[in-house]
Amino acid sequence: MQLESYVAQAVAVTDFTLWGVEFIRAGKHSTLRVFIEGENGISVDDCAEVSRQVSAILDVEDPIKDEYTLEVSSPGMDRILFKPEQYPAYVGQHVNVKTRLPIEGRRKFKGLLQSIEEKSVVLEIDNDEYVIPFNNIEKAQVVPQF
């Protein structure tokens, strides 16, 4: 994705790490969300700094032709998992997973992230295991437990 590449370049010149990019198309109300992490957490000033960097490169490269709003924030406790390499840190925690195609007649799963296999995740839901290939995951999000 070209857009994510531009955002990654912009974040790379800061002291932060790019967690993920989400673009939600909605005509003139589209939103580009950039999630960043930092060793000492993320402040409003940190978000503003990254926002300036991202805006500068996107103004030059112009990968989004329509109007949009740029939002920069921490991934938060209920973070979206964007890449397979992000999943292992959350084994043993609860996650919501939405699939592109149904598995056993359903597309929404909420359960314990039991393990990671080479190309899939294993969720435990009500003592049943569901193996979900990474390429079938539309969205996965950590469910904070209090």
JSON list of C-alpha atoms in Angstrom, two decimals:
[
{"chain": "A", "resi": 1, "resn": "MET", "atom": "CA", "xyz": [0.00, 0.00, 0.00]},
{"chain": "A", "resi": 2, "resn": "GLN", "atom": "CA", "xyz": [1.62, 3.25, -1.16]},
{"chain": "A", "resi": 3, "resn": "LEU", "atom": "CA", "xyz": [-0.17, 5.36, 1.47]},
{"chain": "A", "resi": 4, "resn": "GLU", "atom": "CA", "xyz": [1.26, 3.31, 4.34]},
{"chain": "A", "resi": 5, "resn": "SER", "atom": "CA", "xyz": [4.73, 3.64, 2.83]},
{"chain": "A", "resi": 6, "resn": "TYR", "atom": "CA", "xyz": [4.48, 7.44, 2.83]},
{"chain": "A", "resi": 7, "resn": "VAL", "atom": "CA", "xyz": [3.21, 7.47, 6.41]},
{"chain": "A", "resi": 8, "resn": "ALA", "atom": "CA", "xyz": [6.03, 5.13, 7.48]},
{"chain": "A", "resi": 9, "resn": "GLN", "atom": "CA", "xyz": [8.59, 7.50, 5.92]},
{"chain": "A", "resi": 10, "resn": "ALA", "atom": "CA", "xyz": [7.09, 10.43, 7.83]},
{"chain": "A", "resi": 11, "resn": "VAL", "atom": "CA", "xyz": [7.04, 8.59, 11.17]},
{"chain": "A", "resi": 12, "resn": "ALA", "atom": "CA", "xyz": [10.59, 7.31, 10.65]},
{"chain": "A", "resi": 13, "resn": "VAL", "atom": "CA", "xyz": [12.03, 10.82, 11.07]},
{"chain": "A", "resi": 14, "resn": "THR", "atom": "CA", "xyz": [10.48, 11.07, 14.57]},
{"chain": "A", "resi": 15, "resn": "ASP", "atom": "CA", "xyz": [11.28, 9.18, 17.78]},
{"chain": "A", "resi": 16, "resn": "PHE", "atom": "CA", "xyz": [8.14, 7.07, 17.40]},
{"chain": "A", "resi": 17, "resn": "THR", "atom": "CA", "xyz": [7.20, 3.73, 15.90]},
{"chain": "A", "resi": 18, "resn": "LEU", "atom": "CA", "xyz": [4.38, 3.29, 13.41]},
{"chain": "A", "resi": 19, "resn": "TRP", "atom": "CA", "xyz": [1.87, 0.77, 14.79]},
{"chain": "A", "resi": 20, "resn": "GLY", "atom": "CA", "xyz": [-0.58, 0.94, 11.89]},
{"chain": "A", "resi": 21, "resn": "VAL", "atom": "CA", "xyz": [-2.56, 2.96, 9.38]},
{"chain": "A", "resi": 22, "resn": "GLU", "atom": "CA", "xyz": [-6.30, 2.85, 8.82]},
{"chain": "A", "resi": 23, "resn": "PHE", "atom": "CA", "xyz": [-8.08, 4.73, 6.02]},
{"chain": "A", "resi": 24, "resn": "ILE", "atom": "CA", "xyz": [-11.86, 4.91, 6.26]},
{"chain": "A", "resi": 25, "resn": "ARG", "atom": "CA", "xyz": [-13.51, 6.12, 3.06]},
{"chain": "A", "resi": 26, "resn": "ALA", "atom": "CA", "xyz": [-16.63, 8.21, 3.54]},
{"chain": "A", "resi": 27, "resn": "GLY", "atom": "CA", "xyz": [-16.70, 10.74, 0.72]},
{"chain": "A", "resi": 28, "resn": "LYS", "atom": "CA", "xyz": [-15.80, 14.19, 2.05]},
{"chain": "A", "resi": 29, "resn": "HIS", "atom": "CA", "xyz": [-15.70, 12.79, 5.57]},
{"chain": "A", "resi": 30, "resn": "SER", "atom": "CA", "xyz": [-12.95, 10.18, 5.01]},
{"chain": "A", "resi": 31, "resn": "THR", "atom": "CA", "xyz": [-10.48, 9.65, 7.84]},
{"chain": "A", "resi": 32, "resn": "LEU", "atom": "CA", "xyz": [-6.82, 8.66, 7.82]},
{"chain": "A", "resi": 33, "resn": "ARG", "atom": "CA", "xyz": [-5.87, 7.25, 11.23]},
{"chain": "A", "resi": 34, "resn": "VAL", "atom": "CA", "xyz": [-2.21, 6.85, 12.08]},
{"chain": "A", "resi": 35, "resn": "PHE", "atom": "CA", "xyz": [-1.34, 4.91, 15.24]},
{"chain": "A", "resi": 36, "resn": "ILE", "atom": "CA", "xyz": [2.07, 5.47, 16.82]},
{"chain": "A", "resi": 37, "resn": "GLU", "atom": "CA", "xyz": [3.96, 4.11, 19.82]},
{"chain": "A", "resi": 38, "resn": "GLY", "atom": "CA", "xyz": [6.75, 5.58, 21.89]},
{"chain": "A", "resi": 39, "resn": "GLU", "atom": "CA", "xyz": [9.02, 4.29, 24.65]},
{"chain": "A", "resi": 40, "resn": "ASN", "atom": "CA", "xyz": [7.41, 6.65, 27.16]},
{"chain": "A", "resi": 41, "resn": "GLY", "atom": "CA", "xyz": [3.88, 6.51, 25.82]},
{"chain": "A", "resi": 42, "resn": "ILE", "atom": "CA", "xyz": [2.28, 9.10, 23.55]},
{"chain": "A", "resi": 43, "resn": "SER", "atom": "CA", "xyz": [1.31, 12.66, 24.42]},
{"chain": "A", "resi": 44, "resn": "VAL", "atom": "CA", "xyz": [-0.80, 15.19, 22.54]},
{"chain": "A", "resi": 45, "resn": "ASP", "atom": "CA", "xyz": [2.41, 17.01, 21.55]},
{"chain": "A", "resi": 46, "resn": "ASP", "atom": "CA", "xyz": [3.81, 13.74, 20.16]},
{"chain": "A", "resi": 47, "resn": "CYS", "atom": "CA", "xyz": [0.69, 13.30, 18.03]},
{"chain": "A", "resi": 48, "resn": "ALA", "atom": "CA", "xyz": [0.98, 16.88, 16.79]},
{"chain": "A", "resi": 49, "resn": "GLU", "atom": "CA", "xyz": [4.63, 16.34, 15.81]},
{"chain": "A", "resi": 50, "resn": "VAL", "atom": "CA", "xyz": [3.83, 13.19, 13.85]},
{"chain": "A", "resi": 51, "resn": "SER", "atom": "CA", "xyz": [0.78, 14.85, 12.31]},
{"chain": "A", "resi": 52, "resn": "ARG", "atom": "CA", "xyz": [2.97, 17.67, 10.95]},
{"chain": "A", "resi": 53, "resn": "GLN", "atom": "CA", "xyz": [5.43, 15.15, 9.46]},
{"chain": "A", "resi": 54, "resn": "VAL", "atom": "CA", "xyz": [2.68, 13.02, 7.89]},
{"chain": "A", "resi": 55, "resn": "SER", "atom": "CA", "xyz": [0.86, 16.08, 6.53]},
{"chain": "A", "resi": 56, "resn": "ALA", "atom": "CA", "xyz": [4.05, 17.41, 4.95]},
{"chain": "A", "resi": 57, "resn": "ILE", "atom": "CA", "xyz": [4.83, 14.23, 3.02]},
{"chain": "A", "resi": 58, "resn": "LEU", "atom": "CA", "xyz": [1.20, 13.61, 2.02]},
{"chain": "A", "resi": 59, "resn": "ASP", "atom": "CA", "xyz": [0.87, 17.19, 0.77]},
{"chain": "A", "resi": 60, "resn": "VAL", "atom": "CA", "xyz": [3.86, 16.60, -1.52]},
{"chain": "A", "resi": 61, "resn": "GLU", "atom": "CA", "xyz": [3.04, 13.05, -2.65]},
{"chain": "A", "resi": 62, "resn": "ASP", "atom": "CA", "xyz": [-0.77, 13.52, -2.69]},
{"chain": "A", "resi": 63, "resn": "PRO", "atom": "CA", "xyz": [-1.77, 9.81, -2.59]},
{"chain": "A", "resi": 64, "resn": "ILE", "atom": "CA", "xyz": [-5.32, 10.65, -1.42]},
{"chain": "A", "resi": 65, "resn": "LYS", "atom": "CA", "xyz": [-7.24, 12.67, -4.01]},
{"chain": "A", "resi": 66, "resn": "ASP", "atom": "CA", "xyz": [-10.37, 13.20, -1.92]},
{"chain": "A", "resi": 67, "resn": "GLU", "atom": "CA", "xyz": [-10.79, 15.32, 1.20]},
{"chain": "A", "resi": 68, "resn": "TYR", "atom": "CA", "xyz": [-9.96, 13.58, 4.46]},
{"chain": "A", "resi": 69, "resn": "THR", "atom": "CA", "xyz": [-9.23, 14.20, 8.13]},
{"chain": "A", "resi": 70, "resn": "LEU", "atom": "CA", "xyz": [-5.88, 13.11, 9.57]},
{"chain": "A", "resi": 71, "resn": "GLU", "atom": "CA", "xyz": [-5.94, 11.65, 13.08]},
{"chain": "A", "resi": 72, "resn": "VAL", "atom": "CA", "xyz": [-2.77, 10.61, 14.92]},
{"chain": "A", "resi": 73, "resn": "SER", "atom": "CA", "xyz": [-2.99, 8.72, 18.21]},
{"chain": "A", "resi": 74, "resn": "SER", "atom": "CA", "xyz": [-1.69, 5.92, 20.37]},
{"chain": "A", "resi": 75, "resn": "PRO", "atom": "CA", "xyz": [-3.08, 2.47, 19.49]},
{"chain": "A", "resi": 76, "resn": "GLY", "atom": "CA", "xyz": [-4.60, 2.36, 22.98]},
{"chain": "A", "resi": 77, "resn": "MET", "atom": "CA", "xyz": [-5.45, -0.67, 25.08]},
{"chain": "A", "resi": 78, "resn": "ASP", "atom": "CA", "xyz": [-8.02, -1.86, 22.55]},
{"chain": "A", "resi": 79, "resn": "ARG", "atom": "CA", "xyz": [-5.48, -1.67, 19.75]},
{"chain": "A", "resi": 80, "resn": "ILE", "atom": "CA", "xyz": [-6.08, -2.97, 16.27]},
{"chain": "A", "resi": 81, "resn": "LEU", "atom": "CA", "xyz": [-3.65, -5.69, 15.20]},
{"chain": "A", "resi": 82, "resn": "PHE", "atom": "CA", "xyz": [-2.51, -4.77, 11.70]},
{"chain": "A", "resi": 83, "resn": "LYS", "atom": "CA", "xyz": [0.28, -7.28, 10.96]},
{"chain": "A", "resi": 84, "resn": "PRO", "atom": "CA", "xyz": [0.95, -10.94, 11.84]},
{"chain": "A", "resi": 85, "resn": "GLU", "atom": "CA", "xyz": [4.10, -9.97, 13.76]},
{"chain": "A", "resi": 86, "resn": "GLN", "atom": "CA", "xyz": [1.96, -7.93, 16.20]},
{"chain": "A", "resi": 87, "resn": "TYR", "atom": "CA", "xyz": [-0.09, -10.93, 17.38]},
{"chain": "A", "resi": 88, "resn": "PRO", "atom": "CA", "xyz": [2.42, -12.92, 19.51]},
{"chain": "A", "resi": 89, "resn": "ALA", "atom": "CA", "xyz": [2.57, -10.22, 22.20]},
{"chain": "A", "resi": 90, "resn": "TYR", "atom": "CA", "xyz": [-1.17, -10.75, 22.80]},
{"chain": "A", "resi": 91, "resn": "VAL", "atom": "CA", "xyz": [-1.28, -14.54, 23.12]},
{"chain": "A", "resi": 92, "resn": "GLY", "atom": "CA", "xyz": [-3.32, -15.26, 26.25]},
{"chain": "A", "resi": 93, "resn": "GLN", "atom": "CA", "xyz": [-5.46, -12.16, 25.84]},
{"chain": "A", "resi": 94, "resn": "HIS", "atom": "CA", "xyz": [-8.95, -11.74, 24.44]},
{"chain": "A", "resi": 95, "resn": "VAL", "atom": "CA", "xyz": [-9.41, -10.41, 20.91]},
{"chain": "A", "resi": 96, "resn": "ASN", "atom": "CA", "xyz": [-12.23, -9.58, 18.52]},
{"chain": "A", "resi": 97, "resn": "VAL", "atom": "CA", "xyz": [-11.68, -10.87, 15.00]},
{"chain": "A", "resi": 98, "resn": "LYS", "atom": "CA", "xyz": [-13.78, -10.13, 11.94]},
{"chain": "A", "resi": 99, "resn": "THR", "atom": "CA", "xyz": [-13.11, -12.31, 8.90]},
{"chain": "A", "resi": 100, "resn": "ARG", "atom": "CA", "xyz": [-13.48, -11.52, 5.22]},
{"chain": "A", "resi": 101, "resn": "LEU", "atom": "CA", "xyz": [-15.13, -14.88, 4.52]},
{"chain": "A", "resi": 102, "resn": "PRO", "atom": "CA", "xyz": [-17.24, -16.93, 6.96]},
{"chain": "A", "resi": 103, "resn": "ILE", "atom": "CA", "xyz": [-15.70, -19.73, 8.99]},
{"chain": "A", "resi": 104, "resn": "GLU", "atom": "CA", "xyz": [-18.25, -22.29, 10.14]},
{"chain": "A", "resi": 105, "resn": "GLY", "atom": "CA", "xyz": [-21.01, -19.85, 9.14]},
{"chain": "A", "resi": 106, "resn": "ARG", "atom": "CA", "xyz": [-19.75, -16.83, 11.04]},
{"chain": "A", "resi": 107, "resn": "ARG", "atom": "CA", "xyz": [-17.53, -13.82, 10.46]},
{"chain": "A", "resi": 108, "resn": "LYS", "atom": "CA", "xyz": [-17.24, -12.37, 13.99]},
{"chain": "A", "resi": 109, "resn": "PHE", "atom": "CA", "xyz": [-15.25, -14.07, 16.72]},
{"chain": "A", "resi": 110, "resn": "LYS", "atom": "CA", "xyz": [-14.46, -12.98, 20.28]},
{"chain": "A", "resi": 111, "resn": "GLY", "atom": "CA", "xyz": [-12.21, -15.22, 22.29]},
{"chain": "A", "resi": 112, "resn": "LEU", "atom": "CA", "xyz": [-8.85, -16.01, 23.79]},
{"chain": "A", "resi": 113, "resn": "LEU", "atom": "CA", "xyz": [-5.89, -15.73, 21.44]},
{"chain": "A", "resi": 114, "resn": "GLN", "atom": "CA", "xyz": [-4.53, -19.16, 22.22]},
{"chain": "A", "resi": 115, "resn": "SER", "atom": "CA", "xyz": [-1.61, -19.39, 19.81]},
{"chain": "A", "resi": 116, "resn": "ILE", "atom": "CA", "xyz": [-0.08, -18.25, 16.56]},
{"chain": "A", "resi": 117, "resn": "GLU", "atom": "CA", "xyz": [0.68, -20.70, 13.78]},
{"chain": "A", "resi": 118, "resn": "GLU", "atom": "CA", "xyz": [2.73, -19.97, 10.68]},
{"chain": "A", "resi": 119, "resn": "LYS", "atom": "CA", "xyz": [-0.13, -18.47, 8.68]},
{"chain": "A", "resi": 120, "resn": "SER", "atom": "CA", "xyz": [-3.01, -18.31, 11.16]},
{"chain": "A", "resi": 121, "resn": "VAL", "atom": "CA", "xyz": [-4.21, -17.56, 14.66]},
{"chain": "A", "resi": 122, "resn": "VAL", "atom": "CA", "xyz": [-5.94, -20.00, 16.99]},
{"chain": "A", "resi": 123, "resn": "LEU", "atom": "CA", "xyz": [-8.81, -18.62, 19.08]},
{"chain": "A", "resi": 124, "resn": "GLU", "atom": "CA", "xyz": [-10.48, -20.43, 21.94]},
{"chain": "A", "resi": 125, "resn": "ILE", "atom": "CA", "xyz": [-14.18, -19.63, 22.24]},
{"chain": "A", "resi": 126, "resn": "ASP", "atom": "CA", "xyz": [-16.36, -21.58, 24.70]},
{"chain": "A", "resi": 127, "resn": "ASN", "atom": "CA", "xyz": [-13.85, -24.48, 24.78]},
{"chain": "A", "resi": 128, "resn": "ASP", "atom": "CA", "xyz": [-13.83, -24.71, 20.97]},
{"chain": "A", "resi": 129, "resn": "GLU", "atom": "CA", "xyz": [-10.81, -23.83, 18.83]},
{"chain": "A", "resi": 130, "resn": "TYR", "atom": "CA", "xyz": [-11.06, -21.78, 15.67]},
{"chain": "A", "resi": 131, "resn": "VAL", "atom": "CA", "xyz": [-8.12, -21.55, 13.29]},
{"chain": "A", "resi": 132, "resn": "ILE", "atom": "CA", "xyz": [-8.30, -18.30, 11.34]},
{"chain": "A", "resi": 133, "resn": "PRO", "atom": "CA", "xyz": [-5.82, -17.68, 8.51]},
{"chain": "A", "resi": 134, "resn": "PHE", "atom": "CA", "xyz": [-4.18, -14.25, 8.58]},
{"chain": "A", "resi": 135, "resn": "ASN", "atom": "CA", "xyz": [-5.24, -13.64, 4.97]},
{"chain": "A", "resi": 136, "resn": "ASN", "atom": "CA", "xyz": [-8.90, -14.04, 6.03]},
{"chain": "A", "resi": 137, "resn": "ILE", "atom": "CA", "xyz": [-8.69, -11.49, 8.88]},
{"chain": "A", "resi": 138, "resn": "GLU", "atom": "CA", "xyz": [-10.40, -8.23, 7.95]},
{"chain": "A", "resi": 139, "resn": "LYS", "atom": "CA", "xyz": [-9.88, -6.67, 11.39]},
{"chain": "A", "resi": 140, "resn": "ALA", "atom": "CA", "xyz": [-8.55, -7.87, 14.73]},
{"chain": "A", "resi": 141, "resn": "GLN", "atom": "CA", "xyz": [-8.61, -5.88, 17.92]},
{"chain": "A", "resi": 142, "resn": "VAL", "atom": "CA", "xyz": [-7.42, -6.52, 21.48]},
{"chain": "A", "resi": 143, "resn": "VAL", "atom": "CA", "xyz": [-10.19, -6.58, 24.10]},
{"chain": "A", "resi": 144, "resn": "PRO", "atom": "CA", "xyz": [-8.87, -5.02, 27.33]},
{"chain": "A", "resi": 145, "resn": "GLN", "atom": "CA", "xyz": [-9.58, -7.02, 30.48]},
{"chain": "A", "resi": 146, "resn": "PHE", "atom": "CA", "xyz": [-10.07, -5.16, 33.74]}
]
